[in-house]
Tab-separated table of C-alpha atoms and ligand atoms in Angstrom:
chain	number	residue	atom	x	y	z
A	1	MET	CA	0.066	-0.038	0.134
A	2	GLU	CA	1.387	3.473	-0.841
A	3	LEU	CA	1.247	5.415	2.401
A	4	TYR	CA	3.579	8.478	1.478
A	5	ASN	CA	0.624	10.476	-0.102
A	6	LYS	CA	-1.739	10.086	2.801
A	7	THR	CA	-2.148	12.910	5.342
A	8	LEU	CA	-1.047	12.751	8.949
A	9	SER	CA	-4.610	12.540	10.397
A	10	GLU	CA	-5.495	9.641	7.706
A	11	LEU	CA	-2.343	7.715	8.839
A	12	ALA	CA	-2.977	8.535	12.574
A	13	LEU	CA	-6.404	6.814	12.119
A	14	MET	CA	-4.874	3.828	10.381
A	15	LEU	CA	-2.647	3.344	12.922
A	16	ARG	CA	-5.225	3.601	15.779
A	17	GLU	CA	-7.562	0.972	13.890
A	18	LYS	CA	-4.451	-1.171	13.373
A	19	LYS	CA	-4.808	-1.198	9.665
A	20	ILE	CA	-0.974	-0.567	9.447
A	21	SER	CA	1.775	-0.412	11.823
A	22	SER	CA	4.362	2.361	12.425
A	23	ALA	CA	7.122	0.007	11.302
A	24	GLU	CA	5.375	-0.496	7.890
A	25	LEU	CA	4.544	3.216	7.687
A	26	THR	CA	8.128	4.349	8.577
A	27	LYS	CA	9.703	1.575	6.184
A	28	SER	CA	7.542	2.997	3.321
A	29	ILE	CA	8.655	6.735	4.024
A	30	PHE	CA	12.106	5.536	3.644
A	31	ASP	CA	11.391	3.645	0.475
A	32	ARG	CA	9.934	6.724	-0.947
A	33	ILE	CA	13.091	8.691	0.310
A	34	GLU	CA	15.120	6.131	-1.559
A	35	ALA	CA	13.071	6.622	-4.852
A	36	VAL	CA	13.044	10.340	-4.996
A	37	GLU	CA	15.587	11.795	-2.792
A	38	ASP	CA	18.225	12.015	-5.854
A	39	LYS	CA	15.891	14.297	-7.551
A	40	ILE	CA	14.614	16.507	-4.525
A	41	GLU	CA	17.760	16.568	-2.229
A	42	ALA	CA	15.666	17.548	1.005
A	43	TYR	CA	17.682	15.694	3.713
A	44	VAL	CA	21.101	16.549	5.166
A	45	THR	CA	20.968	13.422	7.480
A	46	LEU	CA	18.760	10.515	7.570
A	47	ASN	CA	18.071	8.732	10.901
A	48	LYS	CA	16.899	5.465	9.393
A	49	GLU	CA	17.975	2.979	11.916
A	50	ASN	CA	16.876	4.928	14.913
A	51	ALA	CA	13.359	5.777	13.137
A	52	LEU	CA	12.770	1.962	12.593
A	53	LYS	CA	13.636	1.177	16.215
A	54	ALA	CA	11.506	3.956	17.382
A	55	ALA	CA	8.570	2.830	15.254
A	56	GLU	CA	8.795	-0.691	16.683
A	57	GLU	CA	8.621	0.722	20.070
A	58	ILE	CA	5.484	2.788	19.214
A	59	ASP	CA	3.895	-0.445	17.939
A	60	LYS	CA	4.364	-2.172	21.070
A	61	LYS	CA	2.659	0.463	22.834
A	62	ILE	CA	-0.252	0.592	20.430
A	63	SER	CA	-0.765	-3.245	20.705
A	64	CYS	CA	-0.923	-2.877	24.447
A	65	GLY	CA	-3.831	-0.396	23.816
A	66	GLU	CA	-2.072	2.746	25.337
A	67	ASP	CA	-3.786	5.802	24.727
A	68	LEU	CA	-1.579	7.741	22.423
A	69	SER	CA	-1.236	10.969	20.635
A	70	PRO	CA	-2.101	11.215	17.218
A	71	LEU	CA	1.481	11.869	16.365
A	72	ALA	CA	2.400	8.310	17.916
A	73	GLY	CA	4.229	6.404	14.983
A	74	ILE	CA	4.257	9.120	12.407
A	75	PRO	CA	7.236	9.815	10.511
A	76	ILE	CA	8.299	13.621	10.779
A	77	GLY	CA	11.116	15.268	9.322
A	78	ILE	CA	13.066	18.204	11.374
A	79	LYS	CA	14.680	21.268	9.888
A	80	ASP	CA	18.320	21.138	10.596
A	81	ASN	CA	18.528	23.899	12.878
A	82	ILE	CA	16.521	22.387	15.556
A	83	SER	CA	18.703	20.607	18.233
A	84	THR	CA	18.386	16.865	18.079
A	85	LYS	CA	20.186	14.966	20.839
A	86	GLY	CA	22.772	12.682	19.406
A	87	LEU	CA	21.645	13.408	15.732
A	88	ARG	CA	23.944	15.920	13.656
A	89	THR	CA	22.649	19.466	13.573
A	90	THR	CA	24.478	21.300	10.815
A	91	CYS	CA	22.288	24.538	10.137
A	92	SER	CA	23.368	23.796	6.425
A	93	SER	CA	26.759	25.252	7.351
A	94	LYS	CA	30.202	24.103	7.160
A	95	MET	CA	30.538	25.543	10.513
A	96	LEU	CA	28.626	22.969	12.079
A	97	GLU	CA	29.373	20.043	9.935
A	98	ASN	CA	30.344	17.781	12.551
A	99	TYR	CA	28.170	19.135	15.416
A	100	VAL	CA	26.209	16.717	17.460
A	101	PRO	CA	24.020	18.253	20.034
A	102	PRO	CA	24.077	16.829	23.614
A	103	PHE	CA	20.433	17.836	24.218
A	104	ASN	CA	17.162	18.191	22.503
A	105	ALA	CA	15.378	21.216	21.603
A	106	THR	CA	11.996	21.502	23.689
A	107	VAL	CA	9.912	20.730	20.561
A	108	MET	CA	11.971	17.475	20.127
A	109	ASN	CA	11.355	16.375	23.682
A	110	LYS	CA	7.513	17.075	23.042
A	111	LEU	CA	7.472	15.322	19.607
A	112	CYS	CA	9.360	12.395	20.969
A	113	ASP	CA	7.186	12.162	24.187
A	114	ALA	CA	4.288	12.118	21.702
A	115	GLY	CA	5.756	9.285	20.004
A	116	ALA	CA	6.570	10.792	16.590
A	117	VAL	CA	9.219	8.879	14.605
A	118	ILE	CA	12.172	11.221	13.466
A	119	THR	CA	13.206	10.484	9.749
A	120	GLY	CA	16.156	12.780	9.736
A	121	LYS	CA	17.381	16.545	9.359
A	122	LEU	CA	16.125	18.574	6.474
A	123	ASN	CA	18.068	21.107	4.093
A	124	MET	CA	17.913	24.727	4.791
A	125	ASP	CA	19.420	28.056	3.923
A	126	GLU	CA	22.681	28.342	5.927
A	127	PHE	CA	21.765	29.448	9.477
A	128	ALA	CA	18.125	29.902	8.031
A	129	MET	CA	19.507	32.956	5.912
A	130	GLY	CA	17.806	32.926	2.386
A	131	SER	CA	14.584	32.249	0.661
A	132	SER	CA	15.550	29.821	-1.867
A	133	THR	CA	17.635	26.901	0.124
A	134	GLU	CA	20.410	27.740	-2.240
A	135	THR	CA	22.630	29.265	0.434
A	136	SER	CA	23.031	25.652	2.127
A	137	TYR	CA	26.655	24.472	2.153
A	138	TYR	CA	25.591	20.850	1.378
A	139	LYS	CA	23.245	20.706	-1.613
A	140	LYS	CA	20.472	22.617	-3.458
A	141	THR	CA	16.852	21.174	-2.661
A	142	LYS	CA	14.610	21.229	-5.843
A	143	ASN	CA	10.943	22.134	-5.891
A	144	PRO	CA	8.906	18.768	-6.248
A	145	TYR	CA	6.698	20.576	-8.948
A	146	ASP	CA	9.481	21.419	-11.345
A	147	GLN	CA	13.188	20.363	-10.429
A	148	THR	CA	14.745	23.261	-12.252
A	149	ARG	CA	13.071	25.712	-9.529
A	150	ILE	CA	13.806	26.383	-5.879
A	151	PRO	CA	11.652	24.925	-3.197
A	152	GLY	CA	11.712	28.323	-1.280
A	153	GLY	CA	13.512	28.962	2.124
A	154	SER	CA	14.827	28.904	4.383
A	155	SER	CA	12.813	25.679	5.274
A	156	GLY	CA	13.039	24.449	1.785
A	157	GLY	CA	14.095	20.984	2.819
A	158	SER	CA	11.058	20.647	5.105
A	159	ALA	CA	8.329	21.812	2.491
A	160	ALA	CA	9.798	19.789	-0.314
A	161	ALA	CA	9.968	16.570	1.801
A	162	VAL	CA	6.403	17.026	2.536
A	163	ALA	CA	5.402	17.778	-0.802
A	164	ALA	CA	7.422	14.922	-2.199
A	165	GLY	CA	6.151	12.307	0.330
A	166	GLU	CA	9.469	11.963	1.859
A	167	ALA	CA	7.985	12.931	5.452
A	168	VAL	CA	4.388	12.856	6.573
A	169	ALA	CA	4.914	16.283	7.972
A	170	ALA	CA	8.060	18.459	9.103
A	171	LEU	CA	8.937	21.299	11.523
A	172	GLY	CA	10.558	24.335	10.150
A	173	SER	CA	11.489	27.708	11.633
A	174	ASP	CA	10.285	31.019	10.344
A	175	THR	CA	12.221	34.410	11.102
A	176	GLY	CA	10.760	36.381	8.098
A	177	GLY	CA	8.843	33.846	6.109
A	178	SER	CA	10.821	30.755	6.150
A	179	ILE	CA	7.868	28.484	6.976
A	180	ARG	CA	5.179	30.015	4.853
A	181	GLN	CA	7.195	31.058	1.678
A	182	PRO	CA	8.489	27.408	1.017
A	183	ALA	CA	4.995	25.953	1.876
A	184	SER	CA	3.468	28.369	-0.650
A	185	TYR	CA	6.123	27.369	-3.352
A	186	CYS	CA	5.681	23.657	-2.497
A	187	GLY	CA	1.892	23.450	-2.422
A	188	VAL	CA	1.794	22.513	1.323
A	189	VAL	CA	0.322	24.155	4.499
A	190	GLY	CA	2.529	25.976	7.001
A	191	LEU	CA	2.156	27.600	10.209
A	192	LYS	CA	4.137	30.370	11.820
A	193	PRO	CA	2.816	30.620	15.213
A	194	THR	CA	2.593	33.689	17.368
A	195	TYR	CA	5.910	34.619	18.838
A	196	GLY	CA	6.325	33.005	22.282
A	197	SER	CA	3.857	30.156	21.952
A	198	VAL	CA	6.307	27.586	20.819
A	199	SER	CA	9.663	27.266	22.791
A	200	ARG	CA	12.608	28.525	21.097
A	201	PHE	CA	14.924	26.420	23.400
A	202	GLY	CA	17.309	24.450	21.150
A	203	LEU	CA	16.318	26.332	18.108
A	204	VAL	CA	19.964	27.569	16.658
A	205	ALA	CA	19.257	31.402	16.857
A	206	PHE	CA	19.284	33.663	13.869
A	207	ALA	CA	17.301	36.700	15.089
A	208	SER	CA	16.001	35.676	18.428
A	209	SER	CA	13.336	38.414	18.527
A	210	LEU	CA	11.647	36.986	15.255
A	211	ASP	CA	12.440	33.228	15.230
A	212	GLN	CA	9.540	30.782	15.805
A	213	ILE	CA	9.360	27.153	15.176
A	214	GLY	CA	6.219	25.911	13.483
A	215	PRO	CA	4.743	22.881	11.369
A	216	ILE	CA	4.669	22.078	7.722
A	217	GLY	CA	2.019	19.488	6.676
A	218	LYS	CA	-0.285	18.355	3.859
A	219	SER	CA	-3.459	19.582	5.419
A	220	VAL	CA	-4.776	21.996	7.925
A	221	GLU	CA	-5.710	19.261	10.470
A	222	ASP	CA	-2.177	17.893	10.241
A	223	VAL	CA	-0.657	21.439	10.960
A	224	ALA	CA	-3.271	21.715	14.113
A	225	ILE	CA	-2.248	18.330	15.391
A	226	ILE	CA	1.478	19.221	15.406
A	227	GLN	CA	0.810	22.579	16.689
A	228	SER	CA	-1.243	21.263	19.824
A	229	VAL	CA	1.759	19.078	20.454
A	230	ILE	CA	4.578	21.546	20.141
A	231	ASN	CA	3.184	24.749	21.745
A	232	GLY	CA	3.095	25.686	25.395
A	233	TYR	CA	4.879	27.435	28.116
A	234	ASP	CA	8.735	26.559	28.406
A	235	LYS	CA	10.669	27.929	31.354
A	236	MET	CA	13.817	27.333	29.269
A	237	ASP	CA	12.740	30.191	26.826
A	238	GLY	CA	12.822	33.600	28.393
A	239	THR	CA	10.102	34.928	25.854
A	240	SER	CA	7.937	32.012	26.295
A	241	GLN	CA	4.375	32.817	27.021
A	242	TYR	CA	1.897	30.812	29.252
A	243	ARG	CA	-1.537	29.920	27.732
A	244	GLU	CA	-4.167	27.549	28.496
A	245	TYR	CA	-3.722	24.267	26.488
A	246	THR	CA	-5.819	24.103	23.394
A	247	ASP	CA	-6.478	21.022	21.125
A	248	TYR	CA	-6.446	22.890	17.769
A	249	LYS	CA	-7.609	19.901	15.827
A	250	ALA	CA	-10.504	18.966	18.111
A	251	ASN	CA	-11.728	22.526	18.073
A	252	LEU	CA	-11.384	23.037	14.013
A	253	LYS	CA	-14.760	24.351	12.684
A	254	SER	CA	-15.226	25.136	9.227
A	255	ASP	CA	-17.781	27.834	9.681
A	256	VAL	CA	-16.794	31.391	8.488
A	257	LYS	CA	-20.200	32.998	8.786
A	258	GLY	CA	-19.792	36.549	9.996
A	259	LEU	CA	-15.887	36.241	10.085
A	260	LYS	CA	-14.385	39.558	9.145
A	261	ILE	CA	-11.630	39.395	6.516
A	262	GLY	CA	-9.362	42.307	6.047
A	263	ILE	CA	-7.778	42.787	2.552
A	264	PRO	CA	-4.644	45.319	2.741
A	265	LYS	CA	-4.222	47.102	-0.553
A	266	GLU	CA	-0.568	47.444	0.003
A	267	TYR	CA	-0.139	43.664	-0.398
A	268	PHE	CA	-1.573	43.503	-3.826
A	269	GLY	CA	0.496	46.165	-5.610
A	270	VAL	CA	3.449	46.387	-7.848
A	271	GLY	CA	5.626	43.074	-8.241
A	272	ILE	CA	2.411	40.778	-7.708
A	273	ASP	CA	2.013	38.197	-10.517
A	274	ASP	CA	-1.402	38.305	-12.174
A	275	ASN	CA	-1.810	34.572	-11.548
A	276	VAL	CA	-1.208	35.039	-7.595
A	277	LYS	CA	-3.330	38.028	-7.405
A	278	SER	CA	-6.172	36.438	-8.969
A	279	SER	CA	-6.024	32.983	-7.180
A	280	VAL	CA	-5.800	34.819	-3.862
A	281	MET	CA	-8.760	37.079	-4.752
A	282	ASN	CA	-10.697	33.935	-5.950
A	283	ALA	CA	-10.073	32.243	-2.472
A	284	VAL	CA	-11.352	35.304	-0.694
A	285	LYS	CA	-14.426	35.414	-2.873
A	286	GLN	CA	-15.021	31.609	-1.981
A	287	LEU	CA	-14.965	32.508	1.732
A	288	GLU	CA	-17.189	35.402	1.275
A	289	GLY	CA	-19.585	32.975	-0.485
A	290	GLU	CA	-19.569	30.977	2.823
A	291	GLY	CA	-20.543	34.156	4.671
A	292	ALA	CA	-17.431	35.760	5.581
A	293	ILE	CA	-17.462	39.627	5.456
A	294	ILE	CA	-14.742	41.110	3.277
A	295	LYS	CA	-13.220	44.548	3.969
A	296	GLU	CA	-10.560	46.518	2.327
A	297	ILE	CA	-7.985	47.746	4.857
A	298	SER	CA	-4.606	49.743	4.962
A	299	LEU	CA	-1.349	49.071	6.492
A	300	PRO	CA	0.510	52.036	5.067
A	301	SER	CA	3.877	51.266	6.918
A	302	THR	CA	4.210	47.997	4.719
A	303	ASP	CA	6.717	49.810	2.451
A	304	TYR	CA	9.476	50.029	5.185
A	305	ALA	CA	8.865	46.232	6.266
A	306	LEU	CA	11.793	44.996	4.227
A	307	SER	CA	14.462	47.425	5.390
A	308	SER	CA	13.449	47.438	8.892
A	309	TYR	CA	13.254	43.399	8.844
A	310	TYR	CA	16.791	43.172	7.323
A	311	ILE	CA	18.353	45.679	9.638
A	312	ILE	CA	16.711	44.152	12.913
A	313	SER	CA	17.520	40.477	11.770
A	314	SER	CA	20.888	41.092	10.561
A	315	ALA	CA	21.873	43.150	13.894
A	316	GLU	CA	20.810	40.080	15.795
A	317	ALA	CA	22.414	37.692	13.659
A	318	SER	CA	25.653	39.502	14.102
A	319	SER	CA	25.423	39.065	17.646
A	320	ASN	CA	24.022	35.636	17.856
A	321	LEU	CA	26.732	34.292	15.382
A	322	ALA	CA	29.545	35.621	17.405
A	323	ARG	CA	29.623	32.361	19.203
A	324	TYR	CA	31.257	30.456	16.210
A	325	ASP	CA	34.777	31.267	16.946
A	326	GLY	CA	36.564	27.880	16.598
A	327	VAL	CA	36.620	27.524	20.232
A	328	LYS	CA	33.247	26.366	21.390
A	329	TYR	CA	31.531	24.703	18.463
A	330	GLY	CA	32.191	22.808	15.316
A	331	PHE	CA	34.533	23.678	12.703
A	332	ARG	CA	38.173	25.426	13.559
A	333	ALA	CA	40.504	26.489	10.670
A	334	GLU	CA	43.610	24.018	10.341
A	335	ASN	CA	46.381	26.591	9.687
A	336	TYR	CA	46.622	29.721	11.824
A	337	ASP	CA	48.956	31.956	13.529
A	338	GLY	CA	47.739	32.737	17.042
A	339	LEU	CA	44.426	33.337	18.424
A	340	ILE	CA	42.982	36.313	16.550
A	341	ASP	CA	44.158	34.665	13.347
A	342	MET	CA	42.391	31.470	14.496
A	343	TYR	CA	39.184	33.543	14.885
A	344	GLU	CA	39.551	34.980	11.652
A	345	ARG	CA	40.298	31.851	9.517
A	346	THR	CA	37.674	30.000	11.188
A	347	ARG	CA	35.023	32.582	10.510
A	348	SER	CA	36.154	33.186	7.078
A	349	GLU	CA	36.168	29.646	5.980
A	350	GLY	CA	33.366	28.156	8.032
A	351	PHE	CA	30.494	30.684	6.951
A	352	GLY	CA	29.235	31.098	3.276
A	353	ASP	CA	28.731	34.452	1.732
A	354	GLU	CA	25.194	35.292	2.630
A	355	VAL	CA	26.042	34.621	6.271
A	356	LYS	CA	29.076	36.738	6.220
A	357	ARG	CA	26.954	39.488	4.482
A	358	ARG	CA	24.358	39.510	7.247
A	359	ILE	CA	27.069	39.587	9.934
A	360	MET	CA	28.523	42.506	8.241
A	361	LEU	CA	25.550	44.496	7.655
A	362	GLY	CA	24.445	43.659	11.349
A	363	THR	CA	27.711	44.970	12.651
A	364	PHE	CA	27.471	48.006	10.564
A	365	VAL	CA	24.007	48.978	11.664
A	366	LEU	CA	24.928	48.502	15.433
A	367	SER	CA	28.183	50.370	15.297
A	368	SER	CA	28.149	53.632	17.298
A	369	GLY	CA	28.182	56.003	14.050
A	370	PHE	CA	25.265	54.424	12.498
A	371	TYR	CA	23.121	52.972	15.278
A	372	ASP	CA	20.647	55.932	15.404
A	373	ALA	CA	20.313	56.357	11.658
A	374	TYR	CA	19.521	52.449	11.089
A	375	TYR	CA	18.928	50.240	14.006
A	376	LYS	CA	17.028	52.676	16.015
A	377	LYS	CA	14.855	53.892	13.134
A	378	ALA	CA	14.233	50.213	12.249
A	379	LYS	CA	12.976	49.482	15.910
A	380	LEU	CA	10.945	52.572	15.655
A	381	LEU	CA	9.243	51.226	12.339
A	382	GLN	CA	8.759	47.818	13.988
A	383	ARG	CA	6.510	49.546	16.716
A	384	ARG	CA	4.703	51.450	13.871
A	385	ILE	CA	4.051	48.314	11.724
A	386	SER	CA	2.763	46.533	14.785
A	387	ASN	CA	0.468	49.185	15.879
A	388	GLU	CA	-1.161	49.286	12.366
A	389	PHE	CA	-1.846	45.464	12.857
A	390	THR	CA	-3.193	46.060	16.174
A	391	GLU	CA	-5.725	48.837	15.220
A	392	ASN	CA	-6.795	46.795	12.337
A	393	PHE	CA	-7.462	43.711	14.505
A	394	LYS	CA	-10.018	45.863	16.585
A	395	ASP	CA	-12.585	45.365	13.823
A	396	ILE	CA	-11.538	42.464	11.827
A	397	ASP	CA	-10.517	38.810	12.572
A	398	VAL	CA	-8.125	37.681	9.709
A	399	ILE	CA	-6.079	39.324	7.124
A	400	ALA	CA	-5.787	37.774	3.643
A	401	THR	CA	-2.828	38.459	1.394
A	402	PRO	CA	-0.666	36.359	-1.077
A	403	THR	CA	2.129	34.493	0.741
A	404	VAL	CA	4.802	35.324	-1.693
A	405	PRO	CA	4.421	37.883	-4.861
A	406	THR	CA	5.263	35.225	-7.261
A	407	THR	CA	5.513	31.382	-7.817
A	408	ALA	CA	8.862	29.434	-7.444
A	409	PHE	CA	11.735	30.951	-9.483
A	410	LYS	CA	14.480	29.186	-11.339
A	411	ILE	CA	17.450	27.911	-9.414
A	412	GLY	CA	20.222	30.472	-9.764
A	413	GLU	CA	17.793	33.184	-10.942
A	414	HIS	CA	18.126	35.532	-7.957
A	415	PHE	CA	21.316	33.904	-6.396
A	416	ASN	CA	23.578	36.746	-7.174
A	417	ASP	CA	21.034	39.645	-6.574
A	418	PRO	CA	20.390	39.735	-2.845
A	419	VAL	CA	18.275	42.674	-3.277
A	420	LYS	CA	15.692	40.833	-5.645
A	421	MET	CA	16.085	37.683	-3.387
A	422	TYR	CA	15.028	39.869	-0.157
A	423	ALA	CA	12.283	41.451	-2.130
A	424	THR	CA	10.319	37.997	-2.452
A	425	ASP	CA	9.921	38.282	1.337
A	426	ILE	CA	7.792	41.348	1.225
A	427	CYS	CA	4.477	39.615	2.232
A	428	THR	CA	5.895	37.725	5.120
A	429	VAL	CA	8.495	39.813	7.081
A	430	THR	CA	5.802	42.189	8.656
A	431	ILE	CA	4.336	39.304	10.530
A	432	ASN	CA	7.457	38.301	12.395
A	433	ILE	CA	8.084	42.035	12.901
A	434	ALA	CA	4.658	42.266	14.525
A	435	GLY	CA	4.977	38.864	16.413
A	436	LEU	CA	1.860	37.688	14.865
A	437	PRO	CA	0.686	34.173	13.806
A	438	ALA	CA	0.199	33.513	10.030
A	439	MET	CA	-0.125	30.576	7.710
A	440	SER	CA	0.051	29.800	3.989
A	441	ILE	CA	-2.360	27.246	2.350
A	442	PRO	CA	-2.254	26.329	-1.177
A	443	CYS	CA	-4.956	28.346	-3.271
A	444	GLY	CA	-4.295	27.260	-6.894
A	445	TYR	CA	-1.620	27.046	-9.558
A	446	ASP	CA	-0.137	29.363	-12.167
A	447	ASN	CA	-0.003	28.938	-15.776
A	448	ASN	CA	3.276	26.736	-15.445
A	449	GLY	CA	1.441	24.552	-12.781
A	450	LEU	CA	3.284	25.991	-9.903
A	451	PRO	CA	1.447	26.202	-6.668
A	452	ILE	CA	0.310	29.474	-5.102
A	453	GLY	CA	-0.290	30.231	-1.645
A	454	LEU	CA	-2.923	32.160	0.459
A	455	GLN	CA	-1.485	33.984	3.575
A	456	LEU	CA	-3.911	34.131	6.485
A	457	ILE	CA	-2.780	36.434	9.159
A	458	GLY	CA	-4.242	36.622	12.711
A	459	ASP	CA	-4.055	38.605	15.942
A	460	LYS	CA	-1.776	37.255	18.684
A	461	PHE	CA	-2.608	33.878	19.742
A	462	ALA	CA	-5.509	33.593	17.452
A	463	GLU	CA	-4.208	30.415	15.832
A	464	GLN	CA	-7.721	28.796	16.271
A	465	THR	CA	-9.227	31.445	14.014
A	466	LEU	CA	-6.560	30.993	11.432
A	467	LEU	CA	-6.794	27.343	11.424
A	468	ASN	CA	-10.477	27.559	11.220
A	469	THR	CA	-10.530	29.910	8.288
A	470	ALA	CA	-7.836	27.891	6.477
A	471	TYR	CA	-9.973	24.439	7.259
A	472	ALA	CA	-13.005	26.160	5.750
A	473	TYR	CA	-11.240	27.205	2.620
A	474	GLU	CA	-9.666	23.810	2.199
A	475	GLN	CA	-13.137	22.083	2.463
A	476	LEU	CA	-14.110	24.115	-0.520
A	477	LYS	CA	-10.962	23.707	-2.468
A	478	GLY	CA	-10.200	20.030	-1.919
A	479	GLY	CA	-7.267	18.436	-0.225
A	480	PHE	CA	-3.633	17.680	-0.861
A	481	LYS	CA	-2.519	16.475	-4.364
A	482	LEU	CA	0.937	14.910	-4.691
A	483	PRO	CA	2.925	16.448	-7.494
A	484	THR	CA	3.993	13.717	-10.218
A	485	LEU	CA	7.802	13.170	-9.772
B	1	LIG	N1	13.999	35.015	3.700
B	1	LIG	C1	14.313	35.792	5.070
B	1	LIG	C2	15.790	36.003	5.332
B	1	LIG	O1	16.492	35.561	4.353
B	1	LIG	C3	13.695	34.901	5.971
B	1	LIG	C4	14.302	33.793	6.600
B	1	LIG	C5	13.685	33.005	7.721
B	1	LIG	O2	12.604	33.295	8.048
B	1	LIG	N2	14.405	32.276	8.375
B	1	LIG	O3	16.082	36.544	6.279
């Protein structure tokens, strides 16, 4: 039986009803990896032996009739910037090529407690800096819909693996769009949770005030199931927020009658592909047909979003990445002359060009002569962008926009033009700047058959409203379709 094209919730039911075993399911996912990984190159490290062992353990529990989480026995892939005890975590960088964490990220403990089976570590842009997974030191992941195109980034391996059936679902991380943008390009569902709702403990830091871990899956239900497991207060993360436990899946409702959806005109302007615009507006109309109320809104500071995002994220990155000095972690240059030379050579040889660009930019905007002109201004704009969302959420429930202005571009197309690459993040970065939850769900295809994503943005901790809206739309549109490979 082919299992790799089924959703997590379908498989969870089959496991519960003992129609399949986790060992069988896990084997079939690894068979799929064997069959298509050469084309997709989604994984940096595979965890086959441990995964098969874990699956057998879960099968024993299932046969004893233990009441298990819907994640029990489900093969899940993990972005390679999430610390996995005993399993290499490279951040797709030469700097961490041989780094094996001695501890688990909190989300990993939660997944393992729920009985998830870990398939391996997924490719990404180096240290999550990028929008195409091309900055990985190891390989270029391909889009399952067209292997001459990028899968998006930085969680490109996560989205491509799910779309290609190489994992039932995956975890990604999102600092400026890295869950939603690849989900959009690969035709899968991705959720970037509210800042503070999922613990960042064990997530290798890029820009700590913006980073969030979140799920990527084949359906809204799948994402709801994973989010219910990974979210929650964690004393190991100083920015973690305490909330009552919510079972998002159990509370899913497809009723959007009276739901107020805001359409910000600034997200539909220049640079938005016609196919993308019409698919997104079509999705909104379908929701209107189900009783949602559509309202045009304005978020005028959107114009400043990219500059403030790249200033704030690079400033934080330059500080976070100072720890890679050849002393504490991973790579150290082989030949050097004294301590300072060792630092310099280690960092010059260990980091790729994009990471160096961010470190230099971040150091520049934080330097005493330029701090007021750049960093301080970006922080003021962050407040303004955030206030505009807060004002709008006083009388609307959800905001709908495209996830990305275009569909997946060709490998190499923007690689040497960072400004063009950064511009693809225009619709996603504001959400991290404001700390809001948002998701991307497939809403159609362009003329080349490439997936288009609808982005839904919610107020802080309104994940359930977002998931319900996405669920309602998914019922209208129909579920996941596997691309032909
Ligand atoms: N593409 C954005 C960047 O390069 C976002 C990355 C992310 O969300 N990790 O910074």
